[in-house]
mmCIF file of C-alpha atoms and ligand atoms in Angstrom:
data_model
loop_
_atom_site.group_PDB
_atom_site.id
_atom_site.type_symbol
_atom_site.label_atom_id
_atom_site.label_comp_id
_atom_site.label_asym_id
_atom_site.label_seq_id
_atom_site.Cartn_x
_atom_site.Cartn_y
_atom_site.Cartn_z
ATOM 1 C CA MET R 28 0.055 105.363 -15.118
ATOM 2 C CA PRO R 29 1.938 101.871 -15.116
ATOM 3 C CA ASP R 30 1.517 101.650 -11.236
ATOM 4 C CA LYS R 31 -2.312 102.316 -11.558
ATOM 5 C CA GLU R 32 -3.051 98.415 -11.238
ATOM 6 C CA PHE R 33 -1.523 98.699 -7.479
ATOM 7 C CA ILE R 34 -4.182 101.396 -5.968
ATOM 8 C CA ALA R 35 -6.266 99.313 -3.892
ATOM 9 C CA ALA R 36 -9.961 100.521 -3.469
ATOM 10 C CA ASP R 37 -10.422 102.788 -0.445
ATOM 11 C CA VAL R 38 -12.861 100.718 1.407
ATOM 12 C CA ASN R 39 -14.091 101.021 5.504
ATOM 13 C CA PRO R 40 -12.766 97.722 6.447
ATOM 14 C CA THR R 41 -14.911 95.410 8.522
ATOM 15 C CA ILE R 42 -11.900 93.919 10.435
ATOM 16 C CA GLU R 43 -11.328 95.336 13.743
ATOM 17 C CA ASN R 44 -8.182 94.005 14.201
ATOM 18 C CA GLY R 45 -5.410 91.122 13.683
ATOM 19 C CA SER R 46 -1.875 90.366 13.351
ATOM 20 C CA VAL R 47 0.268 88.768 10.759
ATOM 21 C CA SER R 48 3.927 87.894 10.374
ATOM 22 C CA TRP R 49 6.411 87.493 7.519
ATOM 23 C CA GLU R 50 10.202 86.530 7.228
ATOM 24 C CA ALA R 51 12.065 87.913 4.397
ATOM 25 C CA PRO R 52 15.448 87.579 3.372
ATOM 26 C CA SER R 53 18.284 89.882 2.223
ATOM 27 C CA ASN R 54 19.722 89.644 -1.105
ATOM 28 C CA ILE R 55 23.001 90.429 -2.878
ATOM 29 C CA ALA R 56 23.219 92.146 -6.317
ATOM 30 C CA LEU R 57 25.266 90.246 -9.041
ATOM 31 C CA VAL R 58 24.571 93.445 -11.245
ATOM 32 C CA LYS R 59 24.228 96.469 -8.884
ATOM 33 C CA TYR R 60 21.667 98.884 -8.936
ATOM 34 C CA TRP R 61 23.399 102.296 -8.649
ATOM 35 C CA GLY R 62 21.187 105.533 -9.376
ATOM 36 C CA LYS R 63 17.678 106.225 -9.842
ATOM 37 C CA LYS R 64 14.936 108.358 -11.283
ATOM 38 C CA GLU R 65 11.964 110.014 -9.351
ATOM 39 C CA ASN R 66 9.706 107.678 -7.446
ATOM 40 C CA GLN R 67 12.362 105.008 -6.972
ATOM 41 C CA ILE R 68 12.512 103.975 -10.767
ATOM 42 C CA PRO R 69 16.148 102.750 -11.133
ATOM 43 C CA ALA R 70 18.417 104.076 -13.858
ATOM 44 C CA ASN R 71 19.409 100.529 -14.704
ATOM 45 C CA PRO R 72 18.096 96.941 -14.349
ATOM 46 C CA SER R 73 19.826 94.790 -11.568
ATOM 47 C CA LEU R 74 19.954 91.036 -10.781
ATOM 48 C CA SER R 75 20.290 89.610 -7.122
ATOM 49 C CA PHE R 76 20.775 86.551 -5.443
ATOM 50 C CA THR R 77 18.211 85.902 -2.673
ATOM 51 C CA LEU R 78 20.024 85.136 0.596
ATOM 52 C CA LYS R 79 18.779 82.284 3.001
ATOM 53 C CA ASN R 80 20.303 82.973 6.310
ATOM 54 C CA CYS R 81 20.256 86.896 6.719
ATOM 55 C CA LYS R 82 16.477 87.887 6.857
ATOM 56 C CA THR R 83 14.361 90.086 9.202
ATOM 57 C CA THR R 84 11.277 88.827 10.688
ATOM 58 C CA THR R 85 8.329 91.186 11.207
ATOM 59 C CA LYS R 86 4.886 90.977 13.195
ATOM 60 C CA LEU R 87 2.458 93.786 12.074
ATOM 61 C CA ASN R 88 -0.284 94.123 14.865
ATOM 62 C CA TYR R 89 -3.207 96.328 13.473
ATOM 63 C CA VAL R 90 -6.041 97.724 15.243
ATOM 64 C CA LYS R 91 -8.868 99.911 13.520
ATOM 65 C CA VAL R 92 -9.256 103.504 14.739
ATOM 66 C CA THR R 93 -12.406 105.571 14.736
ATOM 67 C CA GLU R 94 -12.804 108.091 12.370
ATOM 68 C CA ALA R 95 -12.182 111.015 14.449
ATOM 69 C CA HIS R 96 -8.557 109.681 14.727
ATOM 70 C CA GLN R 97 -7.771 109.124 11.192
ATOM 71 C CA ASN R 98 -5.599 110.651 9.135
ATOM 72 C CA SER R 99 -5.232 110.316 5.403
ATOM 73 C CA GLU R 100 -1.785 111.933 5.333
ATOM 74 C CA GLU R 101 -0.194 110.138 8.203
ATOM 75 C CA ILE R 102 -0.326 106.668 9.672
ATOM 76 C CA THR R 103 0.081 105.996 13.429
ATOM 77 C CA PHE R 104 2.507 103.486 14.374
ATOM 78 C CA GLU R 105 5.103 102.028 16.924
ATOM 79 C CA VAL R 106 8.091 100.192 16.144
ATOM 80 C CA ILE R 107 9.580 97.396 18.560
ATOM 81 C CA PHE R 108 13.132 96.291 17.115
ATOM 82 C CA GLU R 109 14.653 93.463 18.998
ATOM 83 C CA GLY R 110 12.429 93.980 22.157
ATOM 84 C CA VAL R 111 13.443 97.445 22.346
ATOM 85 C CA LYS R 112 10.987 100.515 21.340
ATOM 86 C CA LYS R 113 12.826 102.427 18.443
ATOM 87 C CA GLU R 114 12.144 105.883 17.754
ATOM 88 C CA SER R 115 15.427 106.254 15.522
ATOM 89 C CA PHE R 116 13.401 103.746 13.045
ATOM 90 C CA LYS R 117 10.256 105.908 12.732
ATOM 91 C CA PRO R 118 11.418 108.404 10.129
ATOM 92 C CA LYS R 119 12.061 105.776 7.292
ATOM 93 C CA ILE R 120 9.204 103.962 8.270
ATOM 94 C CA ALA R 121 6.952 107.119 8.327
ATOM 95 C CA SER R 122 8.099 107.879 4.725
ATOM 96 C CA PHE R 123 7.720 104.326 3.612
ATOM 97 C CA PHE R 124 3.754 104.560 4.855
ATOM 98 C CA LYS R 125 3.503 107.983 2.904
ATOM 99 C CA ARG R 126 5.105 106.543 -0.188
ATOM 100 C CA ILE R 127 2.650 103.781 -0.391
ATOM 101 C CA LEU R 128 -0.437 105.070 0.917
ATOM 102 C CA PRO R 129 -1.890 106.346 -2.536
ATOM 103 C CA TYR R 130 -1.706 102.595 -3.091
ATOM 104 C CA CYS R 131 -2.990 101.148 0.194
ATOM 105 C CA ALA R 132 -5.711 103.909 1.440
ATOM 106 C CA TYR R 133 -7.149 101.191 3.666
ATOM 107 C CA LEU R 134 -3.897 101.686 5.898
ATOM 108 C CA LYS R 135 -5.448 105.074 7.362
ATOM 109 C CA HIS R 136 -8.218 103.101 9.056
ATOM 110 C CA PHE R 137 -5.669 101.170 11.359
ATOM 111 C CA ARG R 138 -3.000 101.983 13.660
ATOM 112 C CA PHE R 139 0.010 99.620 13.826
ATOM 113 C CA GLU R 140 2.522 98.015 15.994
ATOM 114 C CA ILE R 141 5.804 96.768 13.940
ATOM 115 C CA ILE R 142 7.777 94.057 15.978
ATOM 116 C CA SER R 143 10.939 93.159 13.815
ATOM 117 C CA GLU R 144 13.988 91.159 14.545
ATOM 118 C CA ASN R 145 17.379 90.401 12.297
ATOM 119 C CA SER R 146 18.714 87.072 11.970
ATOM 120 C CA PHE R 147 22.416 88.736 11.406
ATOM 121 C CA PRO R 148 23.903 91.140 14.286
ATOM 122 C CA HIS R 149 22.407 94.720 14.213
ATOM 123 C CA SER R 150 25.935 96.075 13.772
ATOM 124 C CA SER R 151 27.462 93.848 11.233
ATOM 125 C CA GLY R 152 27.536 96.576 8.773
ATOM 126 C CA ILE R 153 25.166 94.346 6.631
ATOM 127 C CA ALA R 154 21.994 96.728 5.346
ATOM 128 C CA SER R 155 19.041 95.269 6.874
ATOM 129 C CA SER R 156 16.648 97.803 4.788
ATOM 130 C CA ALA R 157 16.242 95.197 2.099
ATOM 131 C CA SER R 158 14.929 92.429 4.180
ATOM 132 C CA GLY R 159 13.258 94.865 6.403
ATOM 133 C CA MET R 160 11.469 96.816 4.208
ATOM 134 C CA SER R 161 10.382 93.698 2.213
ATOM 135 C CA ALA R 162 9.050 91.736 5.309
ATOM 136 C CA LEU R 163 6.985 95.064 6.328
ATOM 137 C CA ALA R 164 5.672 95.087 2.555
ATOM 138 C CA LEU R 165 4.553 91.679 2.856
ATOM 139 C CA CYS R 166 2.693 92.117 6.052
ATOM 140 C CA VAL R 167 0.892 95.147 4.377
ATOM 141 C CA MET R 168 -0.085 92.841 1.725
ATOM 142 C CA SER R 169 -1.549 90.198 3.831
ATOM 143 C CA LEU R 170 -3.623 92.921 5.481
ATOM 144 C CA GLU R 171 -4.676 93.800 1.877
ATOM 145 C CA LYS R 172 -5.507 90.257 1.139
ATOM 146 C CA SER R 173 -7.706 90.059 3.929
ATOM 147 C CA LEU R 174 -9.777 93.155 2.634
ATOM 148 C CA PHE R 175 -9.873 91.869 -0.768
ATOM 149 C CA PRO R 176 -9.584 88.054 -0.573
ATOM 150 C CA GLU R 177 -9.994 87.570 -4.261
ATOM 151 C CA MET R 178 -6.291 88.954 -5.079
ATOM 152 C CA SER R 179 -4.276 86.250 -6.781
ATOM 153 C CA ASP R 180 -0.654 85.058 -5.566
ATOM 154 C CA ASP R 181 0.918 86.693 -8.612
ATOM 155 C CA PHE R 182 -0.713 90.153 -7.825
ATOM 156 C CA PHE R 183 0.120 89.504 -4.259
ATOM 157 C CA ASN R 184 3.689 89.145 -4.852
ATOM 158 C CA LYS R 185 4.156 91.863 -7.578
ATOM 159 C CA LYS R 186 2.459 94.393 -5.277
ATOM 160 C CA ALA R 187 4.354 93.306 -2.286
ATOM 161 C CA SER R 188 7.798 93.765 -4.354
ATOM 162 C CA PHE R 189 6.293 97.100 -5.979
ATOM 163 C CA LEU R 190 5.704 98.398 -2.080
ATOM 164 C CA ALA R 191 9.168 97.160 -0.923
ATOM 165 C CA ARG R 192 10.788 99.257 -3.611
ATOM 166 C CA LEU R 193 9.225 102.343 -2.540
ATOM 167 C CA GLY R 194 10.752 101.835 0.875
ATOM 168 C CA SER R 195 14.002 100.928 -0.275
ATOM 169 C CA GLY R 196 14.788 100.027 -4.056
ATOM 170 C CA SER R 197 16.922 96.661 -3.551
ATOM 171 C CA ALA R 198 13.747 95.464 -1.150
ATOM 172 C CA GLY R 199 11.814 94.970 -4.303
ATOM 173 C CA ARG R 200 14.389 92.117 -4.917
ATOM 174 C CA SER R 201 13.835 90.495 -1.455
ATOM 175 C CA ILE R 202 10.107 88.744 -1.905
ATOM 176 C CA LYS R 203 11.104 85.753 -4.290
ATOM 177 C CA GLY R 204 13.783 83.380 -4.325
ATOM 178 C CA ASN R 205 16.787 82.400 -6.075
ATOM 179 C CA MET R 206 17.481 85.110 -8.507
ATOM 180 C CA VAL R 207 15.426 88.194 -9.327
ATOM 181 C CA VAL R 208 15.723 90.930 -11.756
ATOM 182 C CA TRP R 209 14.347 94.092 -11.078
ATOM 183 C CA GLY R 210 14.325 97.028 -13.969
ATOM 184 C CA GLU R 211 13.393 96.745 -17.506
ATOM 185 C CA HIS R 212 15.866 94.873 -19.788
ATOM 186 C CA LYS R 213 15.470 94.029 -23.254
ATOM 187 C CA ASP R 214 16.499 90.385 -23.039
ATOM 188 C CA VAL R 215 14.118 89.511 -19.688
ATOM 189 C CA LEU R 216 10.700 89.417 -20.625
ATOM 190 C CA LEU R 217 8.207 90.702 -18.328
ATOM 191 C CA SER R 218 10.856 92.663 -16.427
ATOM 192 C CA SER R 219 9.776 95.906 -14.682
ATOM 193 C CA ASP R 220 11.092 99.113 -13.404
ATOM 194 C CA TYR R 221 8.311 98.782 -10.835
ATOM 195 C CA TYR R 222 8.724 95.471 -9.263
ATOM 196 C CA GLY R 223 11.100 92.695 -8.996
ATOM 197 C CA ILE R 224 10.686 89.310 -10.762
ATOM 198 C CA GLU R 225 11.724 86.040 -10.517
ATOM 199 C CA TYR R 226 14.650 85.369 -13.247
ATOM 200 C CA PRO R 227 12.651 83.536 -15.752
ATOM 201 C CA LEU R 228 15.378 82.204 -17.805
ATOM 202 C CA LYS R 229 17.404 78.921 -17.790
ATOM 203 C CA THR R 230 19.505 78.623 -14.822
ATOM 204 C CA ASN R 231 21.966 75.950 -14.267
ATOM 205 C CA ALA R 232 21.548 73.915 -11.130
ATOM 206 C CA VAL R 233 25.024 75.030 -9.876
ATOM 207 C CA PHE R 234 23.281 78.490 -9.065
ATOM 208 C CA LYS R 235 20.313 77.302 -6.743
ATOM 209 C CA ASP R 236 22.655 76.625 -3.847
ATOM 210 C CA TYR R 237 25.527 79.109 -4.336
ATOM 211 C CA GLN R 238 27.274 80.139 -1.184
ATOM 212 C CA ASP R 239 28.118 83.336 -0.082
ATOM 213 C CA THR R 240 30.414 83.814 2.930
ATOM 214 C CA ILE R 241 30.055 87.227 4.083
ATOM 215 C CA LEU R 242 33.369 88.447 5.675
ATOM 216 C CA LEU R 243 32.678 91.578 7.764
ATOM 217 C CA VAL R 244 35.485 93.736 7.299
ATOM 218 C CA ASP R 245 33.634 96.755 9.159
ATOM 219 C CA LYS R 246 30.613 96.309 11.448
ATOM 220 C CA GLY R 247 30.339 100.141 11.474
ATOM 221 C CA ILE R 248 27.523 102.308 9.832
ATOM 222 C CA LYS R 249 28.207 103.215 6.590
ATOM 223 C CA GLN R 250 29.403 106.909 6.416
ATOM 224 C CA VAL R 251 27.594 107.689 3.120
ATOM 225 C CA SER R 252 24.071 106.363 2.667
ATOM 226 C CA SER R 253 23.164 104.806 -0.557
ATOM 227 C CA THR R 254 20.575 107.647 -0.698
ATOM 228 C CA VAL R 255 23.128 109.821 -1.251
ATOM 229 C CA GLY R 256 25.284 107.648 -3.380
ATOM 230 C CA HIS R 257 22.389 107.214 -5.776
ATOM 231 C CA ASP R 258 21.685 110.925 -5.879
ATOM 232 C CA LEU R 259 25.400 111.581 -6.798
ATOM 233 C CA MET R 260 24.752 109.660 -10.131
ATOM 234 C CA HIS R 261 22.891 112.587 -11.326
ATOM 235 C CA GLY R 262 25.254 114.693 -13.470
ATOM 236 C CA HIS R 263 27.888 111.954 -12.625
ATOM 237 C CA PRO R 264 30.265 112.052 -15.739
ATOM 238 C CA PHE R 265 30.398 108.302 -16.148
ATOM 239 C CA ALA R 266 26.626 107.623 -15.604
ATOM 240 C CA GLU R 267 25.425 106.778 -19.080
ATOM 241 C CA ALA R 268 28.209 104.354 -19.656
ATOM 242 C CA ARG R 269 27.745 102.892 -16.469
ATOM 243 C CA PHE R 270 23.764 102.173 -16.968
ATOM 244 C CA LYS R 271 24.882 101.099 -20.479
ATOM 245 C CA GLN R 272 27.372 98.720 -18.737
ATOM 246 C CA ALA R 273 25.149 97.252 -16.468
ATOM 247 C CA ASN R 274 22.480 96.587 -19.206
ATOM 248 C CA ASP R 275 25.271 94.794 -21.215
ATOM 249 C CA HIS R 276 26.532 92.874 -18.176
ATOM 250 C CA LEU R 277 22.929 91.361 -17.566
ATOM 251 C CA SER R 278 22.928 90.215 -21.152
ATOM 252 C CA GLU R 279 26.202 88.557 -20.865
ATOM 253 C CA LEU R 280 24.968 86.731 -17.784
ATOM 254 C CA ILE R 281 21.934 85.014 -19.255
ATOM 255 C CA PRO R 282 24.227 82.488 -21.424
ATOM 256 C CA ALA R 283 26.531 81.955 -18.485
ATOM 257 C CA PHE R 284 23.456 81.004 -15.899
ATOM 258 C CA ALA R 285 22.230 78.801 -18.719
ATOM 259 C CA ASP R 286 25.568 76.973 -19.139
ATOM 260 C CA ALA R 287 27.243 77.191 -16.015
ATOM 261 C CA ASP R 288 29.970 79.482 -17.413
ATOM 262 C CA LEU R 289 31.566 80.331 -14.150
ATOM 263 C CA GLU R 290 34.347 81.976 -15.961
ATOM 264 C CA THR R 291 32.119 84.688 -17.523
ATOM 265 C CA PHE R 292 30.019 84.826 -14.237
ATOM 266 C CA ILE R 293 33.102 85.687 -12.254
ATOM 267 C CA LYS R 294 34.444 88.296 -14.836
ATOM 268 C CA ILE R 295 31.021 90.190 -14.790
ATOM 269 C CA VAL R 296 30.057 89.737 -11.002
ATOM 270 C CA GLU R 297 33.433 91.141 -9.982
ATOM 271 C CA SER R 298 33.445 93.838 -12.644
ATOM 272 C CA GLU R 299 30.040 95.049 -11.126
ATOM 273 C CA ALA R 300 31.241 95.100 -7.710
ATOM 274 C CA LEU R 301 34.416 97.090 -9.025
ATOM 275 C CA SER R 302 32.454 99.336 -11.185
ATOM 276 C CA LEU R 303 30.025 100.148 -8.317
ATOM 277 C CA HIS R 304 32.678 101.466 -6.174
ATOM 278 C CA SER R 305 34.563 103.420 -9.074
ATOM 279 C CA MET R 306 31.271 105.184 -9.609
ATOM 280 C CA MET R 307 31.591 106.333 -5.747
ATOM 281 C CA MET R 308 35.159 107.023 -6.390
ATOM 282 C CA SER R 309 34.461 109.323 -9.123
ATOM 283 C CA SER R 310 31.311 111.121 -8.138
ATOM 284 C CA ASP R 311 31.364 114.819 -6.731
ATOM 285 C CA PRO R 312 31.947 114.862 -3.904
ATOM 286 C CA TYR R 313 34.021 111.391 -4.341
ATOM 287 C CA PHE R 314 34.124 108.961 -1.344
ATOM 288 C CA LEU R 315 35.555 105.591 -0.630
ATOM 289 C CA LEU R 316 33.672 102.818 1.306
ATOM 290 C CA MET R 317 36.635 100.141 0.806
ATOM 291 C CA LYS R 318 38.853 99.673 3.576
ATOM 292 C CA PRO R 319 42.287 98.224 3.372
ATOM 293 C CA ASN R 320 41.206 94.759 4.520
ATOM 294 C CA THR R 321 38.472 94.866 1.720
ATOM 295 C CA LEU R 322 41.289 94.958 -0.914
ATOM 296 C CA ALA R 323 43.481 92.215 1.379
ATOM 297 C CA LEU R 324 40.434 89.953 0.830
ATOM 298 C CA ILE R 325 40.084 90.605 -2.724
ATOM 299 C CA HIS R 326 43.842 89.821 -3.347
ATOM 300 C CA LYS R 327 43.301 86.790 -1.134
ATOM 301 C CA ILE R 328 40.426 85.420 -3.133
ATOM 302 C CA TRP R 329 42.435 85.889 -6.634
ATOM 303 C CA GLU R 330 45.269 84.149 -5.164
ATOM 304 C CA LYS R 331 43.003 81.294 -3.688
ATOM 305 C CA ARG R 332 41.369 81.240 -7.476
ATOM 306 C CA GLU R 333 44.506 81.113 -9.168
ATOM 307 C CA GLN R 334 46.324 78.352 -7.108
ATOM 308 C CA SER R 335 43.370 76.170 -6.750
ATOM 309 C CA GLY R 336 41.279 76.558 -9.714
ATOM 310 C CA ILE R 337 38.078 76.861 -7.329
ATOM 311 C CA PRO R 338 35.840 79.339 -9.144
ATOM 312 C CA VAL R 339 35.618 81.535 -6.101
ATOM 313 C CA CYS R 340 35.031 85.273 -6.602
ATOM 314 C CA PHE R 341 33.845 88.247 -4.607
ATOM 315 C CA THR R 342 31.347 90.892 -4.652
ATOM 316 C CA LEU R 343 30.568 93.916 -2.561
ATOM 317 C CA ASP R 344 27.821 96.108 -1.594
ATOM 318 C CA ALA R 345 27.706 99.816 -0.511
ATOM 319 C CA GLY R 346 29.986 99.029 2.153
ATOM 320 C CA ALA R 347 33.636 97.620 3.071
ATOM 321 C CA ASN R 348 32.390 93.906 3.798
ATOM 322 C CA VAL R 349 33.382 91.403 1.147
ATOM 323 C CA HIS R 350 30.806 88.666 0.021
ATOM 324 C CA MET R 351 32.610 85.399 -1.330
ATOM 325 C CA LEU R 352 30.692 83.632 -3.936
ATOM 326 C CA TYR R 353 31.391 79.921 -4.835
ATOM 327 C CA PRO R 354 29.534 76.821 -5.604
ATOM 328 C CA SER R 355 28.509 74.534 -2.850
ATOM 329 C CA ALA R 356 30.553 71.644 -4.048
ATOM 330 C CA ASN R 357 33.649 73.776 -2.954
ATOM 331 C CA LYS R 358 32.049 74.337 0.207
ATOM 332 C CA GLU R 359 34.398 72.317 2.569
ATOM 333 C CA GLU R 360 37.747 73.686 1.170
ATOM 334 C CA ILE R 361 36.507 77.279 1.200
ATOM 335 C CA LEU R 362 35.316 77.373 4.743
ATOM 336 C CA GLU R 363 38.693 75.968 5.589
ATOM 337 C CA PHE R 364 40.511 78.780 3.678
ATOM 338 C CA VAL R 365 38.287 81.177 5.724
ATOM 339 C CA LYS R 366 39.295 79.787 8.849
ATOM 340 C CA ASN R 367 42.936 79.523 7.965
ATOM 341 C CA GLU R 368 43.575 82.748 5.982
ATOM 342 C CA LEU R 369 40.697 85.282 5.930
ATOM 343 C CA VAL R 370 39.098 85.599 9.241
ATOM 344 C CA VAL R 371 42.472 87.793 9.942
ATOM 345 C CA TYR R 372 41.055 90.390 7.844
ATOM 346 C CA CYS R 373 37.444 90.405 9.380
ATOM 347 C CA GLU R 374 36.653 92.522 12.381
ATOM 348 C CA ASN R 375 36.621 90.490 15.597
ATOM 349 C CA GLY R 376 37.165 87.533 13.174
ATOM 350 C CA HIS R 377 33.484 87.691 12.200
ATOM 351 C CA TYR R 378 31.970 86.387 9.003
ATOM 352 C CA ILE R 379 28.365 84.880 8.111
ATOM 353 C CA CYS R 380 27.805 81.851 5.917
ATOM 354 C CA ASP R 381 25.030 82.194 3.802
ATOM 355 C CA GLU R 382 23.378 80.889 0.147
ATOM 356 C CA VAL R 383 20.992 81.045 -2.376
ATOM 357 C CA GLY R 384 17.554 81.088 -0.624
ATOM 358 C CA GLU R 385 13.887 80.554 -1.676
ATOM 359 C CA GLY R 386 12.307 83.789 -0.830
ATOM 360 C CA ALA R 387 10.124 85.348 1.889
ATOM 361 C CA LYS R 388 7.920 83.166 3.723
ATOM 362 C CA MET R 389 4.618 83.988 5.995
ATOM 363 C CA LEU R 390 4.919 82.517 9.454
HETATM 364 O O1 PMV H 1103 18.186 99.895 -2.036
HETATM 365 P P1 PMV H 1103 19.261 100.906 -1.602
HETATM 366 O O2 PMV H 1103 18.651 102.215 -2.035
HETATM 367 O O3 PMV H 1103 19.849 100.813 -0.277
HETATM 368 O O4 PMV H 1103 20.478 100.684 -2.803
HETATM 369 C C1 PMV H 1103 21.181 99.429 -3.031
HETATM 370 C C2 PMV H 1103 22.356 99.579 -3.426
HETATM 371 C C3 PMV H 1103 23.347 98.509 -3.854
HETATM 372 O O5 PMV H 1103 23.419 97.617 -2.698
HETATM 373 C C4 PMV H 1103 24.879 99.145 -3.698
HETATM 374 C C5 PMV H 1103 23.115 97.684 -4.985
HETATM 375 C C6 PMV H 1103 22.064 96.822 -5.288
HETATM 376 O O6 PMV H 1103 21.670 96.496 -6.330
HETATM 377 O O7 PMV H 1103 21.800 96.308 -3.884
#
């Protein structure tokens, strides 16, 4: 099994209690992950910008329990989110612990308190599973490192991404900075279906601080979860063509990143967003996550690009919000454009200014 290297020895810890905190970012996919095999293995490779400002901060408190209180199947924990005890978050975290237990058997010796908060508004329609699961996975890895101090930084990051991926696929791309590839791809050496790696190929400086202004069209909870969406790719009539397209798109992006070929970058990134949503529209049952204002914003962005020559483009995640991407050199003019022409399409005029970031940080 290729994941064998991540199975930690089942030691009886000498540590009685402790606490660790991590801050982990969200990410926005340029090549989208949509469709998976068993055990959170992606059907195609994906590539993302790591964000800087949209992040989750998590503190993990742990206390050793007596043998009588240990359960090798289930971990005991409480969740406090933004100051409030959250029972509703527990099932997702319980299933995360269950999935990672074969790789982190030492967890059963402890009970946990997970204290978490997001930098972005809870009801912004921005998925917090990527930043939330990666922050928690990093906390678990810090505990593992205190039990196995000889572990290398490279292994720490790889396993953190491996664990985060088991919580939420895209969370595996929220450990390291700038750009991350997750899923095996023929042109990206050392890429893996099991964890994300920092994009290892030549990247022009323009992409190091690329801007992402997130236009909040709909702050509600998505009507169709990504879990359901991924599932609908099984037996989807266009699935195989879509998985091939994602692989081809990643290949085409490689020279575009090296040469700052923004025309190709824009063409691929927008095509990926529309392909993702066209998969949703053509699945059985079909569904639609874009809203009228999503389309209005896409047309405004196209119009702006046409008229000003600024290389501004859009991408979408599994929701109605629009991520507007552009080089930092155009920041001033684009933020004026947002204030003057785009806020009317945003729910309560809300948007978030973000940019490419460096990855997770231990606090
Ligand atoms: O990580 P999940 O299972 O929530 O899936 C994320 C799917 C997209 O955001 C639509 C695409 C991606 O690659 O992030």
